[in-house]
Short mmCIF file of C-alpha atoms and ligand atoms in Angstrom, two decimals:
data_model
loop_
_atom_site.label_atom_id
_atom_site.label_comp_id
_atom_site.label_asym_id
_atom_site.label_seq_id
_atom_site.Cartn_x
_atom_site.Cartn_y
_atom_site.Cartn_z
CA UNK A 1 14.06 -21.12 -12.24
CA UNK A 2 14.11 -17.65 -11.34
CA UNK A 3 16.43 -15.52 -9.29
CA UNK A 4 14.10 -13.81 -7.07
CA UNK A 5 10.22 -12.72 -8.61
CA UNK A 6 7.84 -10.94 -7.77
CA UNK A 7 4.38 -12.58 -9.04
CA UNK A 8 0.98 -10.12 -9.13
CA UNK A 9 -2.34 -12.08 -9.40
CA UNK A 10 -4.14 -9.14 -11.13
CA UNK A 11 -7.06 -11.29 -10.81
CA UNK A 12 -6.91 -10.64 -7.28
CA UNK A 13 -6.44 -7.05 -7.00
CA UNK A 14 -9.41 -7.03 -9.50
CA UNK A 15 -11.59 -9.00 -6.66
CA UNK A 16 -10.22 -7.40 -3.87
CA UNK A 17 -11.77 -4.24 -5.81
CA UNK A 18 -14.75 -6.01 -6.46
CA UNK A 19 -15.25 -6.98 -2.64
CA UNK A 20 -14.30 -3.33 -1.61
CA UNK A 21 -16.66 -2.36 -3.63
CA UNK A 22 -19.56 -4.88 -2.59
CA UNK A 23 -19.38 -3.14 0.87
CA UNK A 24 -19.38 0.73 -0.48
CA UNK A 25 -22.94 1.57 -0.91
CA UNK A 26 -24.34 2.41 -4.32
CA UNK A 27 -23.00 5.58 -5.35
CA UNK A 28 -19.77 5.72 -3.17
CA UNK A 29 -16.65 5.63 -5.76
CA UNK A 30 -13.50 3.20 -4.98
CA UNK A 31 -10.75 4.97 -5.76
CA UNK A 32 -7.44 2.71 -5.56
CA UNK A 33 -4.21 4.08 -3.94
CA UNK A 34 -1.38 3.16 -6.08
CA UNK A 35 1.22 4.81 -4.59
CA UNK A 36 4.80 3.44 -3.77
CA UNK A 37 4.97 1.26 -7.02
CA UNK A 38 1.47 0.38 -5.81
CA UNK A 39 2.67 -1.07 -2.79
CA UNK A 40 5.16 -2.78 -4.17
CA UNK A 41 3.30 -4.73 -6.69
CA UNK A 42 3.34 -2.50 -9.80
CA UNK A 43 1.54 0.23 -10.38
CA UNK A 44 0.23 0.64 -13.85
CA UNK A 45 -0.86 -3.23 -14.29
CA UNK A 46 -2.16 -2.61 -10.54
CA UNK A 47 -4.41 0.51 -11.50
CA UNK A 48 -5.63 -1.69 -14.59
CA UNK A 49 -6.54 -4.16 -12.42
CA UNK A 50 -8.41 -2.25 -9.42
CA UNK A 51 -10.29 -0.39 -12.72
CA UNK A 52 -11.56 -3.69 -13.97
CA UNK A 53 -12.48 -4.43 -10.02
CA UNK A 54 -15.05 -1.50 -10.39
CA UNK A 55 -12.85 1.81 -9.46
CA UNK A 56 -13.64 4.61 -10.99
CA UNK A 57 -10.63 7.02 -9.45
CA UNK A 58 -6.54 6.73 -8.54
CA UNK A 59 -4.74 8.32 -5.90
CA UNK A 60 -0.66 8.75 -5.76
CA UNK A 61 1.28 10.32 -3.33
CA UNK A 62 4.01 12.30 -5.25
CA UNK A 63 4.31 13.83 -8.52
CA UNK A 64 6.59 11.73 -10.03
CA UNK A 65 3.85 8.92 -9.50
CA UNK A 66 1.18 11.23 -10.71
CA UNK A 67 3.46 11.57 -14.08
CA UNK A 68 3.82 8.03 -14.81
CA UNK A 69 -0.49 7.32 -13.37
CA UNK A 70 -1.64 10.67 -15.42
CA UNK A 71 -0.48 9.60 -18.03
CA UNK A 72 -0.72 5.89 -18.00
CA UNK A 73 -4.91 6.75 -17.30
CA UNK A 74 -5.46 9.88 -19.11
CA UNK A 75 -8.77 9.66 -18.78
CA UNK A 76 -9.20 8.36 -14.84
CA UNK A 77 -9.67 10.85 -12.36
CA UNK A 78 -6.24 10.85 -10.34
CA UNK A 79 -5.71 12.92 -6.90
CA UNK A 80 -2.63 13.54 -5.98
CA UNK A 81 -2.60 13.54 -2.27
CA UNK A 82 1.21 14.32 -1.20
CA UNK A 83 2.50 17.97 0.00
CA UNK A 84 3.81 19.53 -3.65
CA UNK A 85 6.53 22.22 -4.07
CA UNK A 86 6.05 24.79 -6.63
CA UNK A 87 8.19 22.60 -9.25
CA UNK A 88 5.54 19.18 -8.24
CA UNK A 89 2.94 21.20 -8.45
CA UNK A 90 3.84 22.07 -11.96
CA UNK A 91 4.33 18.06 -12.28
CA UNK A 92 1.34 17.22 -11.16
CA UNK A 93 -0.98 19.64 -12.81
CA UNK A 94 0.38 18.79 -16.27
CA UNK A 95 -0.18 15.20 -15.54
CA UNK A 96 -3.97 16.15 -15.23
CA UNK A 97 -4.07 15.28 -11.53
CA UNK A 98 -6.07 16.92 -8.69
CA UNK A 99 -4.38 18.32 -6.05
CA UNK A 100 -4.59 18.61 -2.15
CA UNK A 101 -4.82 22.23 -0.43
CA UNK A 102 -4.75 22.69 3.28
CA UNK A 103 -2.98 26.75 3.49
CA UNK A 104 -4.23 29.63 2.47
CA UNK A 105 -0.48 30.44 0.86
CA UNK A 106 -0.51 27.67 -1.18
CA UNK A 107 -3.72 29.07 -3.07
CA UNK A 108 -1.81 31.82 -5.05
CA UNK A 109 1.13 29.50 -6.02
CA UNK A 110 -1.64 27.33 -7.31
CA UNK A 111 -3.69 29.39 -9.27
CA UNK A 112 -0.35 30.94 -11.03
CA UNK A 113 0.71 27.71 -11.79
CA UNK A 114 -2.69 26.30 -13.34
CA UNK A 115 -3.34 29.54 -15.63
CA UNK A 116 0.34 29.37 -16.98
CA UNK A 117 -0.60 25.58 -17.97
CA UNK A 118 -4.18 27.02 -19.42
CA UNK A 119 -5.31 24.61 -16.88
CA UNK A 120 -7.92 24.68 -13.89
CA UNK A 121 -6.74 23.17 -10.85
CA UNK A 122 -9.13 20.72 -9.03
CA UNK A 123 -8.57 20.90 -5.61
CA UNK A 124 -9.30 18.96 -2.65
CA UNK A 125 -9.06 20.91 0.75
CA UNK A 126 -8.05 18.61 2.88
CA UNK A 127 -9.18 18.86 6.76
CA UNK A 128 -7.37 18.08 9.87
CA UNK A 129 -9.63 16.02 11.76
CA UNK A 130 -7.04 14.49 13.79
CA UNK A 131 -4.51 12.81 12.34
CA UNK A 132 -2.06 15.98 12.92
CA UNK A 133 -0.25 15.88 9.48
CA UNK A 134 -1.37 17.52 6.46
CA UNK A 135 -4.64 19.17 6.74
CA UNK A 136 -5.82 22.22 7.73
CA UNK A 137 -7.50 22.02 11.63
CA UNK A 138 -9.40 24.83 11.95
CA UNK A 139 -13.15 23.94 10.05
CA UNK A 140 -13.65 28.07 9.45
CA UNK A 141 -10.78 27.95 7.70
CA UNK A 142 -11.36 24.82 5.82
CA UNK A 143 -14.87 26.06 4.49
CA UNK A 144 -12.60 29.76 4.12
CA UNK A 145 -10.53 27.48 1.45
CA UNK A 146 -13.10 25.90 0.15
CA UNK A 147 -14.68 28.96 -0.70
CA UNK A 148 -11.79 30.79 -2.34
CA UNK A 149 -11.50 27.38 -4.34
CA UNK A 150 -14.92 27.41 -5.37
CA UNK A 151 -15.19 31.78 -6.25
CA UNK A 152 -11.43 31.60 -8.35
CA UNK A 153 -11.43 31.20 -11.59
CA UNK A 154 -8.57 29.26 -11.94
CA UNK A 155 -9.36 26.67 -9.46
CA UNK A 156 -12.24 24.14 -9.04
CA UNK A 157 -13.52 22.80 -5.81
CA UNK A 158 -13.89 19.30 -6.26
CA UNK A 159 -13.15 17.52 -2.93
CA UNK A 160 -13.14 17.73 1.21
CA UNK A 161 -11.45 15.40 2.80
CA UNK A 162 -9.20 13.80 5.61
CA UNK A 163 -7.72 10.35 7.59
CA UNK A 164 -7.77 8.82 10.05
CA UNK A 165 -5.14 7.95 12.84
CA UNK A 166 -6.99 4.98 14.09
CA UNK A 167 -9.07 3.54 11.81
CA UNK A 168 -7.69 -0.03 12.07
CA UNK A 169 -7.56 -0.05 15.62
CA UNK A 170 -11.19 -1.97 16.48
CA UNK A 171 -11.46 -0.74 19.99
CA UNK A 172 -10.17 2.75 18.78
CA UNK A 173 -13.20 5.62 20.20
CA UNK A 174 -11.16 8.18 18.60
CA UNK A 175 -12.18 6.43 14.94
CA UNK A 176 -15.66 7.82 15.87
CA UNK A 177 -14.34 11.12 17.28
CA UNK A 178 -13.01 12.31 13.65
CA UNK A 179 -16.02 10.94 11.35
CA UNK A 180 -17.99 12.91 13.60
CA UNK A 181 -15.90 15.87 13.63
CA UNK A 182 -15.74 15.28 9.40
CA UNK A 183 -19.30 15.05 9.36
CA UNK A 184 -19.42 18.43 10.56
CA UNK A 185 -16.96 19.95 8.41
CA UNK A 186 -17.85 18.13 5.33
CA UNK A 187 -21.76 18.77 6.17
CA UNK A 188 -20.66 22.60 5.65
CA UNK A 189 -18.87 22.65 2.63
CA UNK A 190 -21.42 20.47 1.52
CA UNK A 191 -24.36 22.17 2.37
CA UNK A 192 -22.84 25.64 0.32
CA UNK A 193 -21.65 23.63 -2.43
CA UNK A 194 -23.58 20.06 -2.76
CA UNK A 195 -21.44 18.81 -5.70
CA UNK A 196 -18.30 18.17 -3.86
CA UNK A 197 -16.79 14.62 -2.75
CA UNK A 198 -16.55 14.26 0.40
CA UNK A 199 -13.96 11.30 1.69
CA UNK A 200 -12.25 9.92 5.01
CA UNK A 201 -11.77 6.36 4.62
CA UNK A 202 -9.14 3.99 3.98
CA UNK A 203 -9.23 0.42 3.60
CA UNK A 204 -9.64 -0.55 7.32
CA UNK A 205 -12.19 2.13 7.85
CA UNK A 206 -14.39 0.61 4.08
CA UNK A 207 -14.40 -2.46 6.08
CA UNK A 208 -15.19 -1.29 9.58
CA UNK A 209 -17.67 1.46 9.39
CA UNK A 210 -20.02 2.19 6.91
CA UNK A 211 -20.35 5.59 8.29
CA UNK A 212 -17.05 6.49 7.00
CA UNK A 213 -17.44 6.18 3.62
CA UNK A 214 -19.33 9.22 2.30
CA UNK A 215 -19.06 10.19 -1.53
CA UNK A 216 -16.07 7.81 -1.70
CA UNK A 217 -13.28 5.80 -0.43
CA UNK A 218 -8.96 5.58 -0.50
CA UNK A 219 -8.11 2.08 -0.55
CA UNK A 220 -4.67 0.84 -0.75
CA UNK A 221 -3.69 -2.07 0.96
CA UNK A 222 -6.77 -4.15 1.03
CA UNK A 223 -6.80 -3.32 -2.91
CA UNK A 224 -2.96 -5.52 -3.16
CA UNK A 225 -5.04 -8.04 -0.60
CA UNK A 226 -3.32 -7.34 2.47
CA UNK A 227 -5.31 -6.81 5.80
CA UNK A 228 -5.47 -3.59 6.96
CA UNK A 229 -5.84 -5.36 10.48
CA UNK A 230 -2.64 -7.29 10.12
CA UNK A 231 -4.41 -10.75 10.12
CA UNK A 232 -5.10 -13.01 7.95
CA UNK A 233 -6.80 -11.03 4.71
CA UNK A 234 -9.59 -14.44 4.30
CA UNK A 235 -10.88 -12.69 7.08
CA UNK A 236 -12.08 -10.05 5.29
CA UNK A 237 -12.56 -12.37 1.80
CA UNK A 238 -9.47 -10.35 0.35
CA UNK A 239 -7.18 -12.58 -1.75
CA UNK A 240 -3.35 -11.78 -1.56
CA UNK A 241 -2.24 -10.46 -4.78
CA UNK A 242 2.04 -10.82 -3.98
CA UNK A 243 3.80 -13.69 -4.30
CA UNK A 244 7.69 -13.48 -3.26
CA UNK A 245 9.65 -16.49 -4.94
CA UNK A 246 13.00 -17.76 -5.35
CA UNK A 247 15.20 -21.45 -5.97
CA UNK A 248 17.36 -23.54 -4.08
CA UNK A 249 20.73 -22.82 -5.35
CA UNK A 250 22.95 -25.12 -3.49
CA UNK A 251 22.15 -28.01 -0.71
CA UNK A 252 24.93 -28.68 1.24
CA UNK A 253 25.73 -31.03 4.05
CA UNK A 254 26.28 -29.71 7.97
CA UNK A 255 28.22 -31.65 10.57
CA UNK A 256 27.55 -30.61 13.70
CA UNK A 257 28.85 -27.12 14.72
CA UNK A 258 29.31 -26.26 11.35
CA UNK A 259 27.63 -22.67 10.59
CA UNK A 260 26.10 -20.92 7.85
CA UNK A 261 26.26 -17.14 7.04
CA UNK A 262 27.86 -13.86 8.66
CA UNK A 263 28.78 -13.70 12.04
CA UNK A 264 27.89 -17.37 12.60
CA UNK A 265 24.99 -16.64 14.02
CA UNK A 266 23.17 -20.18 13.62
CA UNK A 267 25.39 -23.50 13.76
CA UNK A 268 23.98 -26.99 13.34
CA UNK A 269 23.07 -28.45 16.52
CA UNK A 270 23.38 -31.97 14.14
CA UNK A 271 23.92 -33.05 11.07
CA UNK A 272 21.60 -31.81 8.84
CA UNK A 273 21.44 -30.22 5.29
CA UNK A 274 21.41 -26.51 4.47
CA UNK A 275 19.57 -25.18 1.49
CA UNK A 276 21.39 -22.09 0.19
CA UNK A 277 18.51 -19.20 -2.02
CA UNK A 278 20.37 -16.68 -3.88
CA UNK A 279 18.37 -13.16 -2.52
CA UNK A 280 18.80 -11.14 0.24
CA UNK A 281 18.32 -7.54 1.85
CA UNK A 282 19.47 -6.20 -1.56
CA UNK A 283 16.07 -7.94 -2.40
CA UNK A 284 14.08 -6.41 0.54
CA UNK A 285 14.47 -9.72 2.78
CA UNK A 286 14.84 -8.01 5.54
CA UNK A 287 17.83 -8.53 8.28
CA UNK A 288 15.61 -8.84 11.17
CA UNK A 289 14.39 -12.10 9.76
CA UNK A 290 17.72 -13.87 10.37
CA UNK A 291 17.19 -16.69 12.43
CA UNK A 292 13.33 -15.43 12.79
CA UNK A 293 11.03 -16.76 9.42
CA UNK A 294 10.35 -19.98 7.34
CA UNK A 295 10.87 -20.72 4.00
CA UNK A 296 8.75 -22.99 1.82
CA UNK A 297 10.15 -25.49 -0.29
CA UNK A 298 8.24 -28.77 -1.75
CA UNK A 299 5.23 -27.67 -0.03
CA UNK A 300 6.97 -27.75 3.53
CA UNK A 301 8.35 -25.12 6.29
CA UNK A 302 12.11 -24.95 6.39
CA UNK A 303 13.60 -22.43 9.00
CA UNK A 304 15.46 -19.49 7.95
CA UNK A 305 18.90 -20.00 10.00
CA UNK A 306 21.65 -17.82 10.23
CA UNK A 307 22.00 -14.22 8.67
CA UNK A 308 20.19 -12.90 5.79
CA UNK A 309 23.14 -11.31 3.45
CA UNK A 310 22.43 -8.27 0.72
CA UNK A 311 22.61 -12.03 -1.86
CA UNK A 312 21.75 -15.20 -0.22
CA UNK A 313 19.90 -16.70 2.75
CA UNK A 314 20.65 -19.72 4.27
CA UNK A 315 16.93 -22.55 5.03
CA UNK A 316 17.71 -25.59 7.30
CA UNK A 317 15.99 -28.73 5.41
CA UNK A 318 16.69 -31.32 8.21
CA UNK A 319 18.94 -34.85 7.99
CA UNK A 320 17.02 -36.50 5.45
CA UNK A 321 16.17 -34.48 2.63
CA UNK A 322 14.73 -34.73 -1.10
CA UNK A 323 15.09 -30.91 -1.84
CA UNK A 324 17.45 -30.33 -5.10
CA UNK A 325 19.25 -27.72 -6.11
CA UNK A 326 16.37 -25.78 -8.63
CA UNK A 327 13.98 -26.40 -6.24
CA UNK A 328 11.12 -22.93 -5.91
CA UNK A 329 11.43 -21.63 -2.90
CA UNK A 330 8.65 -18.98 -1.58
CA UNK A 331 9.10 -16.39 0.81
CA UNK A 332 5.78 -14.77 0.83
CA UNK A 333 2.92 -17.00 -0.65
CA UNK A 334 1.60 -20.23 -1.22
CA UNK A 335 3.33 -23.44 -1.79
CA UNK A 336 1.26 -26.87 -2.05
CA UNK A 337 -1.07 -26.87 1.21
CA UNK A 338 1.26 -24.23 2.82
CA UNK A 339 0.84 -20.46 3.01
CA UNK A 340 3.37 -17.57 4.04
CA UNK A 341 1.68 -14.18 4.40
CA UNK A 342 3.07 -11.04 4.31
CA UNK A 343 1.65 -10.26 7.54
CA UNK A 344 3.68 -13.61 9.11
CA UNK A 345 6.88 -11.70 8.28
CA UNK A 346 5.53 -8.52 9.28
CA UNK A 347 4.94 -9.39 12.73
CA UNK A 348 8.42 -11.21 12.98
CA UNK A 349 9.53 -7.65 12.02
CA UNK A 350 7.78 -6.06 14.60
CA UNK A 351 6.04 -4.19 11.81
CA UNK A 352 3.27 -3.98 8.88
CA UNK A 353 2.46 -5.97 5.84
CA UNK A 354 2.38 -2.25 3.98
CA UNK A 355 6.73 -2.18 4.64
CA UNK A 356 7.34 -5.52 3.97
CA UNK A 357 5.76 -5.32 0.33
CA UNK A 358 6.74 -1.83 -0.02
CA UNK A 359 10.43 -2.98 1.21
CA UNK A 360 10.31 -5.44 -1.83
CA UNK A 361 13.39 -3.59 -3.96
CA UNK A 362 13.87 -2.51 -7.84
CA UNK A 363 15.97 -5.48 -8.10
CA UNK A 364 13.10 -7.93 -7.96
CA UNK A 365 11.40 -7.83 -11.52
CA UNK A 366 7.38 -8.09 -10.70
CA UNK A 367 5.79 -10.53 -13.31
CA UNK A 368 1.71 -10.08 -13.29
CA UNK A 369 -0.56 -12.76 -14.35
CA UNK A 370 -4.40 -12.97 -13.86
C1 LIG B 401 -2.04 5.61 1.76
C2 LIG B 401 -3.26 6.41 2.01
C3 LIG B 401 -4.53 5.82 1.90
C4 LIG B 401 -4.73 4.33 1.68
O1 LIG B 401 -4.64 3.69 2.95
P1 LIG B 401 -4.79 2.10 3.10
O2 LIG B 401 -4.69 1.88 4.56
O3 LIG B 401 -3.63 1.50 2.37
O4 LIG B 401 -6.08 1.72 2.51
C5 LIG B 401 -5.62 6.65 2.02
N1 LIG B 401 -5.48 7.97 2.28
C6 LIG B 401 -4.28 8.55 2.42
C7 LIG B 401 -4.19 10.00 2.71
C8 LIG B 401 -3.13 7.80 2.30
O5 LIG B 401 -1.93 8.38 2.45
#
């Protein structure tokens, strides 16, 4: 009987790398995105996992996660791929990551920074094909960069690169708009200096378009086995890798117009019983799922009813009922012949699997298992 828990099948991020893999060709690296805690799930037993799975690289966002990945996996290339301020920078480079350039003033910094570590900086320049965030738009600059990368001696030019806006949007034409524009761009740099990785895709694009992949691919969510479509992730033969658990504190019985929770926002239409689970928002259960998601307990869908507090949320379990007080209760997962996915809650939300994982708080310890 837990609290609230987080379980991690490493097994499955470890397939889900595996199948990401099957559909790079030979030669394309996988590198897995374990930013955010690694979506939520952990990211050093996460990274473990995805290297077992067959990648060969790690990407982070910030530099604090570049710290704790750097030097988790010494010896795994790790790309930093985040905007850094002269103090990250500093961070990041000492953690032995690569780092993302995209300005022309952000060269100097750079090269100061690496040669008062004794250090060359491997840099990816990082094009603008569309996206219209980080990334440089212009392609004479971007081969301008690359260039003054590739001639310093402090620096090393070891990537091109960009996103895309679109990518898991099937019917999307502007997908095909930036790999061609990439191709371009990447074609250049390329073409002057042939040893360079060249990547654009994420997980939806891996599984989309083979075109997209180039010298190697960013995967993140399908990685934790969530579908970058916002489906169901069998779809794509990815196996969820998060399970979100809890008990049945207290069963208690409801006369009619009796309610449960803040406000009163749910009240017993009948008699019935109310189970009562001891997590919340403090959790990352999120408020818009009051009155709006199920809960599984022996193997069945019970309806969340009234609102979800920072502690406790409230499951309606009918008239007749053999739930017990220490009863499991799962909130994302798979109970008996009964599954909850991520993306259920996520489109309750009105939003994407990535939040609700990454909306999973500190207080929740994550337990892994393979
Ligand atoms: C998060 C991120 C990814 C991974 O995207 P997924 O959709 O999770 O596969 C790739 N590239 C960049 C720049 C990112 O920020």
């Amino acid at each position: 009987m837990t609290r609230a828990i987080a379980r991690i099948d490493l097994g499955a991020v470890q397939r889900n790398c595996l199948r990401l893999n099957a559909e790079l060709g030979d030669g394309v690296e996988l590198c897995a995105v374990v930013k955010a805690d690694g979506y939520g799930h952990g990211a050093d037993d996460c990274a473990s996992a995805a290297l077992n799975g067959g990648a060969t690289r790690l990407a982070v966002a910030t530099a604090t996660e570049a710290e704790r990945i750097g030097h988790g996996f010494p010896h795994i290339p790790l790309l930093t791929m985040g905007a850094l301020t002269p103090e990250e920078l500093d961070t990041a480079l000492s953690a032995g990551s690569e780092v993302t350039v995209w300005r022309q003033g952000f060269l100097q910094p750079l090269a100061d920074r690496a040669r008062a570590q004794g250090r060359v900086a491997r840099v990816h320049v990082k094009y603008d094909s569309g996206m219209g965030r980080l990334g440089n738009p212009d392609p004479t600059e971007v081969m301008a960069l690359a260039r003054a990368c590739a001639e310093s001696s402090e620096l090393e030019l070891a990537g091109i690169w960009t996103h895309f806006a679109t990518a898991d949007e099937p019917e999307s034409p502007f997908f095909d708009e930036q790999i061609d524009r990439f191709e371009v761009v990447a074609g250049a740099v390329k073409s002057k200096f042939p040893d360079v990785k060249a990547h654009a895709a994420n997980s939806a694009a891996v599984l989309r378009d083979r075109r997209s992949h180039f010298d190697m691919a960013r995967c993140g969510v399908a990685v934790y086995g969530l579908d970058p479509f916002q489906r169901d992730p069998a779809d794509h033969g990815l196996s969820p890798a998060l399970s979100l658990r809890s008990y049945v504190a207290d069963v208690k019985r409801f006369e009619t117009g009796n309610s449960a929770g803040y406000g009163r926002t749910w009240q017993a239409a009948a008699g019935t019983c109310v189970g009562v689970l001891p997590l919340g928002y403090g959790d990352g259960v999120r408020r818009g799922l009051s009155n709006n998601a199920e809960v599984l307990v022996r193997g069945r869908r019970h309806p969340l009813v009234g609102t979800v507090s920072m502690d406790n949320v409230t499951i309606d379990l009918g008239p007749e009922t053999d739930v017990e007080p220490g009863d499991e209760a799962v909130l994302i997962g798979t109970q008996g012949d009964e599954t909850i996915l991520a993306e259920d809650l996520a489109a309750r939300l009105g939003t994407i699997n990535y939040e609700v994982t990454c909306g999973i708080s500190a207080r929740v310890p994550r337990v892994v298992f393979e």
